[in-house]
Amino acid sequence: MRIGVLGTGPVGRMLGGGFISRGDEVMIGSREPDSDKLKEWKAANGPRASTGSFADAAKFGEIVVLATLWSGTESALKLAGPGNFKGKTVIDATNPLLFHDDAPPSLALGWDDSGGEQIQRWLPGAHVVKAFNIVGNAHFIKPDFPGGPPTMFIAGNDARAKETVTKILHDFGWSDVIDAGGIEGARLLEPMCILWVVYAMDGGSRDHAFKLLRK
Ligand SMILES: NC(=O)c1ccc[n+]([C@@H]2O[C@H](COP(=O)([O-])OP(=O)(O)OC[C@H]3O[C@@H](n4cnc5c(N)ncnc54)[C@H](OP(=O)(O)O)[C@@H]3O)[C@@H](O)[C@H]2O)c1
C-alpha cells in the first residue's frame, strides 16, 4: 500500500521504516523534505522511501499516519490540506501534551476532550484511529518483552478503519489489540501516555509497555 506519514520525528521515521519492512511504499511529509535527517532516513530505507511536503504525503497515502508535535498538528493538517484525507484511514499517533520544566506533561485539552477527537473534527471526511500513542517509538515494531507481547489499545469511529489498523498492528507484532470504542476512547488512551512518561521519568528507562492480563 501507499502510506503517507506526516512527521519527521522518531515516531514518523520509525513507523515509516516499519511500513517499508512490511512491503509498503512510504512518503514522509515535512516542511523541510530535504533535511539531513530525511536524507538519512531515505538512504536507510531504500527505493520505496520518499519525502515531500505535508500535502504531497497526504495525497500520496492511501493510509495517512499523523506523527506531529501536538502544538504543530493543526498547522501541519492545514498545510497538508484536509481534502487530501477524505475517505482515508488516518492513524493518529499524536499525544496532546503540554510540557513543563519540572513536572510530567499534562493534557493540553483536559479530560473531557482529546487529541483524537480534535483531529477527527479537523478532518471530518477521514476515518481517524488512535493507535501507537501509549508506548515509546523504540517498541513500535516487533515489540519484544520477556512478559510477552504488550497490548495496544485503539479507538475510532469507523469499524473498517479499525480493522485495517488492527491488521497493521498484527503485522508489526502487536498480537493483542483492544478496541476501546469510538474516537472518544482517545480520552482514555492519551492519559496512558502520561502514565508511561511518569514511569519512564521515575525509572530512568523507556523499555516498558502496557499489558492487559486476563483469565
Ligand atoms: N516519541 C515517542 O516515542 C512517542 C510515542 C508515542 C507518541 N508520540 C507522539 O507522536 C508525535 C510525534 O512525536 P515525535 O517525538 O516523533 O516528534 P515531535 O518532535 O513531537 O514532532 C515532530 C514533527 O512535528 C512537526 N511540527 C512541529 N511543529 C510544527 C508546526 N508548527 N507546524 C507544522 N508541523 C510541525 C515537525 O514538522 P517538520 O518536519 O516540518 O519540522 C515534525 O514533523 C507527538 O505528538 C508525540 O507526543 C511520541
Tab-separated table of C-alpha atoms and ligand atoms in Angstrom:
chain	number	residue	atom	x	y	z
A	1	MET	CA	0.000	0.000	0.000
A	2	ARG	CA	0.974	3.648	-0.233
A	3	ILE	CA	1.441	5.202	3.205
A	4	GLY	CA	1.801	8.924	3.844
A	5	VAL	CA	3.440	9.906	7.127
A	6	LEU	CA	3.137	13.453	8.485
A	7	GLY	CA	6.002	13.834	10.907
A	8	THR	CA	9.760	13.543	10.815
A	9	GLY	CA	10.485	12.918	14.493
A	10	PRO	CA	11.370	9.486	15.857
A	11	VAL	CA	7.710	8.378	15.607
A	12	GLY	CA	7.287	9.217	11.923
A	13	ARG	CA	10.637	7.777	10.917
A	14	MET	CA	10.170	4.594	12.983
A	15	LEU	CA	6.659	3.913	11.638
A	16	GLY	CA	7.809	4.821	8.126
A	17	GLY	CA	10.561	2.220	8.364
A	18	GLY	CA	8.103	-0.320	9.789
A	19	PHE	CA	5.744	0.104	6.841
A	20	ILE	CA	8.633	-0.256	4.396
A	21	SER	CA	9.668	-3.513	6.107
A	22	ARG	CA	6.049	-4.649	5.677
A	23	GLY	CA	6.377	-4.100	1.909
A	24	ASP	CA	4.596	-0.733	1.666
A	25	GLU	CA	5.703	2.428	-0.124
A	26	VAL	CA	6.134	5.356	2.262
A	27	MET	CA	6.328	9.104	1.742
A	28	ILE	CA	7.215	11.177	4.797
A	29	GLY	CA	5.891	14.731	4.723
A	30	SER	CA	7.594	17.727	6.298
A	31	ARG	CA	8.069	21.474	5.993
A	32	GLU	CA	11.684	20.526	5.177
A	33	PRO	CA	11.555	17.432	2.947
A	34	ASP	CA	15.268	17.725	2.085
A	35	SER	CA	16.552	17.864	5.676
A	36	ASP	CA	19.599	15.793	6.581
A	37	LYS	CA	17.550	13.512	8.848
A	38	LEU	CA	15.150	12.709	5.991
A	39	LYS	CA	18.021	12.138	3.542
A	40	GLU	CA	19.439	9.687	6.072
A	41	TRP	CA	16.027	8.016	6.515
A	42	LYS	CA	15.610	7.621	2.742
A	43	ALA	CA	19.112	6.210	2.345
A	44	ALA	CA	18.464	3.680	5.116
A	45	ASN	CA	15.084	2.582	3.728
A	46	GLY	CA	15.720	2.147	0.004
A	47	PRO	CA	13.707	2.839	-3.125
A	48	ARG	CA	10.250	2.533	-1.534
A	49	ALA	CA	11.036	5.504	0.751
A	50	SER	CA	10.397	9.067	-0.378
A	51	THR	CA	9.831	12.509	1.112
A	52	GLY	CA	7.716	15.518	0.177
A	53	SER	CA	5.650	18.320	1.610
A	54	PHE	CA	2.858	17.586	4.098
A	55	ALA	CA	0.400	17.941	1.171
A	56	ASP	CA	2.435	15.564	-1.030
A	57	ALA	CA	2.457	12.907	1.717
A	58	ALA	CA	-1.255	13.295	2.476
A	59	LYS	CA	-2.120	12.952	-1.230
A	60	PHE	CA	0.266	10.015	-1.674
A	61	GLY	CA	-1.074	7.935	1.215
A	62	GLU	CA	-3.963	5.508	0.871
A	63	ILE	CA	-3.466	5.465	4.632
A	64	VAL	CA	-2.023	8.512	6.404
A	65	VAL	CA	-0.144	8.487	9.715
A	66	LEU	CA	-0.101	11.593	11.938
A	67	ALA	CA	3.094	11.895	13.942
A	68	THR	CA	3.428	15.605	14.655
A	69	LEU	CA	4.181	17.611	17.767
A	70	TRP	CA	0.753	18.398	19.219
A	71	SER	CA	1.222	22.179	19.074
A	72	GLY	CA	2.095	21.902	15.357
A	73	THR	CA	-0.611	19.420	14.396
A	74	GLU	CA	-3.323	21.868	13.327
A	75	SER	CA	-0.826	23.781	11.207
A	76	ALA	CA	0.534	20.542	9.661
A	77	LEU	CA	-3.013	19.458	8.754
A	78	LYS	CA	-3.765	22.856	7.200
A	79	LEU	CA	-0.561	22.612	5.160
A	80	ALA	CA	-1.485	19.033	4.193
A	81	GLY	CA	-4.971	20.091	3.058
A	82	PRO	CA	-7.903	18.443	4.869
A	83	GLY	CA	-9.421	17.441	1.481
A	84	ASN	CA	-6.465	15.107	0.905
A	85	PHE	CA	-7.625	12.887	3.785
A	86	LYS	CA	-11.169	12.344	2.529
A	87	GLY	CA	-12.325	8.730	2.942
A	88	LYS	CA	-8.882	7.621	4.195
A	89	THR	CA	-7.861	5.783	7.322
A	90	VAL	CA	-5.767	8.178	9.405
A	91	ILE	CA	-3.636	6.632	12.131
A	92	ASP	CA	-3.276	9.203	14.902
A	93	ALA	CA	-0.139	8.545	16.954
A	94	THR	CA	-0.037	12.041	18.483
A	95	ASN	CA	-0.407	12.947	22.133
A	96	PRO	CA	-1.867	16.352	23.048
A	97	LEU	CA	0.747	17.236	25.640
A	98	LEU	CA	1.661	20.435	27.430
A	99	PHE	CA	5.273	20.275	28.571
A	100	HIS	CA	6.500	21.641	31.913
A	101	ASP	CA	10.047	22.238	33.158
A	102	ASP	CA	9.949	20.311	36.412
A	103	ALA	CA	6.916	18.062	36.102
A	104	PRO	CA	5.488	15.458	33.761
A	105	PRO	CA	3.480	16.709	30.797
A	106	SER	CA	-0.233	17.371	31.180
A	107	LEU	CA	-3.162	17.068	28.779
A	108	ALA	CA	-3.438	20.126	26.514
A	109	LEU	CA	-7.167	19.534	26.016
A	110	GLY	CA	-8.086	18.427	29.536
A	111	TRP	CA	-10.132	15.346	30.403
A	112	ASP	CA	-13.388	15.931	28.521
A	113	ASP	CA	-11.894	16.146	25.037
A	114	SER	CA	-8.925	14.501	23.326
A	115	GLY	CA	-6.451	14.921	20.520
A	116	GLY	CA	-8.101	12.065	18.631
A	117	GLU	CA	-11.472	13.828	18.715
A	118	GLN	CA	-9.920	17.174	17.775
A	119	ILE	CA	-8.166	15.585	14.789
A	120	GLN	CA	-11.436	13.939	13.719
A	121	ARG	CA	-13.064	17.398	13.874
A	122	TRP	CA	-10.230	18.911	11.796
A	123	LEU	CA	-10.552	16.053	9.272
A	124	PRO	CA	-14.286	15.387	9.117
A	125	GLY	CA	-14.017	13.293	5.936
A	126	ALA	CA	-11.347	10.938	7.341
A	127	HIS	CA	-11.591	7.795	9.486
A	128	VAL	CA	-9.302	8.634	12.407
A	129	VAL	CA	-7.969	5.754	14.508
A	130	LYS	CA	-5.894	6.460	17.597
A	131	ALA	CA	-3.018	3.980	17.869
A	132	PHE	CA	0.651	3.717	18.901
A	133	ASN	CA	0.352	6.635	21.347
A	134	ILE	CA	0.741	4.547	24.534
A	135	VAL	CA	4.295	3.285	24.027
A	136	GLY	CA	7.750	4.647	23.172
A	137	ASN	CA	8.679	4.539	19.498
A	138	ALA	CA	11.538	2.079	20.095
A	139	HIS	CA	8.884	-0.603	20.670
A	140	PHE	CA	6.503	0.238	17.815
A	141	ILE	CA	7.782	-2.513	15.535
A	142	LYS	CA	8.075	-6.123	16.757
A	143	PRO	CA	7.803	-5.288	20.494
A	144	ASP	CA	9.870	-7.844	22.361
A	145	PHE	CA	9.307	-8.118	26.126
A	146	PRO	CA	10.026	-11.026	28.472
A	147	GLY	CA	6.365	-10.967	29.573
A	148	GLY	CA	5.105	-11.490	26.023
A	149	PRO	CA	3.591	-9.062	23.554
A	150	PRO	CA	2.160	-5.923	25.139
A	151	THR	CA	-1.383	-4.681	24.490
A	152	MET	CA	-2.183	-1.938	22.004
A	153	PHE	CA	-5.396	-0.022	22.604
A	154	ILE	CA	-7.041	1.694	19.655
A	155	ALA	CA	-10.078	3.952	19.276
A	156	GLY	CA	-12.005	5.279	16.292
A	157	ASN	CA	-15.484	5.682	14.840
A	158	ASP	CA	-15.139	3.568	11.709
A	159	ALA	CA	-15.135	-0.234	12.102
A	160	ARG	CA	-13.384	-0.895	8.761
A	161	ALA	CA	-10.642	1.612	9.514
A	162	LYS	CA	-10.088	-0.089	12.881
A	163	GLU	CA	-9.863	-3.471	11.109
A	164	THR	CA	-7.228	-2.014	8.777
A	165	VAL	CA	-5.223	-0.641	11.706
A	166	THR	CA	-5.573	-3.898	13.652
A	167	LYS	CA	-4.130	-5.819	10.678
A	168	ILE	CA	-1.204	-3.376	10.510
A	169	LEU	CA	-0.618	-3.802	14.249
A	170	HIS	CA	-0.653	-7.594	13.883
A	171	ASP	CA	1.895	-7.306	11.042
A	172	PHE	CA	4.049	-5.138	13.333
A	173	GLY	CA	3.947	-7.827	16.060
A	174	TRP	CA	1.154	-6.431	18.258
A	175	SER	CA	-0.912	-9.604	18.536
A	176	ASP	CA	-3.083	-8.208	21.361
A	177	VAL	CA	-5.117	-5.246	20.087
A	178	ILE	CA	-8.049	-3.938	22.136
A	179	ASP	CA	-10.736	-1.749	20.625
A	180	ALA	CA	-11.574	0.991	23.156
A	181	GLY	CA	-14.615	2.140	21.172
A	182	GLY	CA	-15.294	5.369	19.271
A	183	ILE	CA	-12.749	8.137	18.884
A	184	GLU	CA	-13.814	9.499	22.296
A	185	GLY	CA	-11.873	6.476	23.631
A	186	ALA	CA	-8.796	8.637	22.946
A	187	ARG	CA	-9.693	10.341	26.263
A	188	LEU	CA	-8.643	7.091	27.946
A	189	LEU	CA	-5.625	6.337	25.746
A	190	GLU	CA	-3.921	9.749	25.830
A	191	PRO	CA	-3.553	9.845	29.657
A	192	MET	CA	-1.893	6.410	29.362
A	193	CYS	CA	0.937	8.206	27.572
A	194	ILE	CA	1.420	10.410	30.619
A	195	LEU	CA	1.478	7.340	32.872
A	196	TRP	CA	4.077	5.810	30.519
A	197	VAL	CA	6.181	9.006	30.741
A	198	VAL	CA	5.915	9.244	34.548
A	199	TYR	CA	7.136	5.652	34.857
A	200	ALA	CA	9.998	6.433	32.438
A	201	MET	CA	10.979	9.542	34.448
A	202	ASP	CA	10.902	7.633	37.747
A	203	GLY	CA	12.641	4.523	36.455
A	204	GLY	CA	15.111	6.078	34.030
A	205	SER	CA	14.199	3.627	31.265
A	206	ARG	CA	11.901	3.640	28.239
A	207	ASP	CA	11.666	-0.142	27.968
A	208	HIS	CA	8.161	-0.671	29.234
A	209	ALA	CA	4.709	-1.137	27.760
A	210	PHE	CA	1.190	-1.891	28.972
A	211	LYS	CA	-0.336	-5.376	29.005
A	212	LEU	CA	-3.875	-6.396	29.891
A	213	LEU	CA	-3.948	-9.690	31.786
A	214	ARG	CA	-6.971	-11.972	31.604
A	215	LYS	CA	-8.009	-15.334	32.947
B	1	LIG	N1	8.463	9.987	20.910
B	1	LIG	C1	7.747	8.889	21.140
B	1	LIG	O1	8.293	7.794	21.427
B	1	LIG	C2	6.236	8.960	21.036
B	1	LIG	C3	5.497	7.796	21.238
B	1	LIG	C4	4.110	7.847	21.029
B	1	LIG	C5	3.508	9.030	20.610
B	1	LIG	N2	4.276	10.150	20.445
B	1	LIG	C6	3.627	11.368	19.907
B	1	LIG	O2	3.884	11.351	18.499
B	1	LIG	C7	4.032	12.687	17.994
B	1	LIG	C8	5.374	12.813	17.279
B	1	LIG	O3	6.412	12.685	18.233
B	1	LIG	P1	7.966	12.733	17.803
B	1	LIG	O4	8.721	12.640	19.080
B	1	LIG	O5	8.243	11.760	16.731
B	1	LIG	O6	8.177	14.124	17.106
B	1	LIG	P2	7.857	15.646	17.514
B	1	LIG	O7	9.135	16.343	17.719
B	1	LIG	O8	6.835	15.682	18.608
B	1	LIG	O9	7.149	16.175	16.158
B	1	LIG	C9	7.906	16.393	15.013
B	1	LIG	C10	7.026	16.753	13.854
B	1	LIG	O10	6.113	17.815	14.192
B	1	LIG	C11	6.093	18.750	13.139
B	1	LIG	N3	5.823	20.095	13.622
B	1	LIG	C12	6.278	20.695	14.758
B	1	LIG	N4	5.836	21.966	14.835
B	1	LIG	C13	5.107	22.183	13.717
B	1	LIG	C14	4.387	23.309	13.203
B	1	LIG	N5	4.322	24.470	13.860
B	1	LIG	N6	3.734	23.166	12.030
B	1	LIG	C15	3.778	22.007	11.337
B	1	LIG	N7	4.442	20.901	11.775
B	1	LIG	C16	5.095	20.990	12.940
B	1	LIG	C17	7.501	18.703	12.574
B	1	LIG	O11	7.432	19.156	11.237
B	1	LIG	P3	8.739	19.391	10.332
B	1	LIG	O12	9.166	18.035	9.862
B	1	LIG	O13	8.219	20.233	9.237
B	1	LIG	O14	9.747	20.044	11.218
B	1	LIG	C18	7.865	17.239	12.677
B	1	LIG	O15	7.498	16.553	11.507
B	1	LIG	C19	3.850	13.613	19.188
B	1	LIG	O16	2.518	14.066	19.227
B	1	LIG	C20	4.171	12.707	20.382
B	1	LIG	O17	3.529	13.125	21.573
B	1	LIG	C21	5.616	10.161	20.656
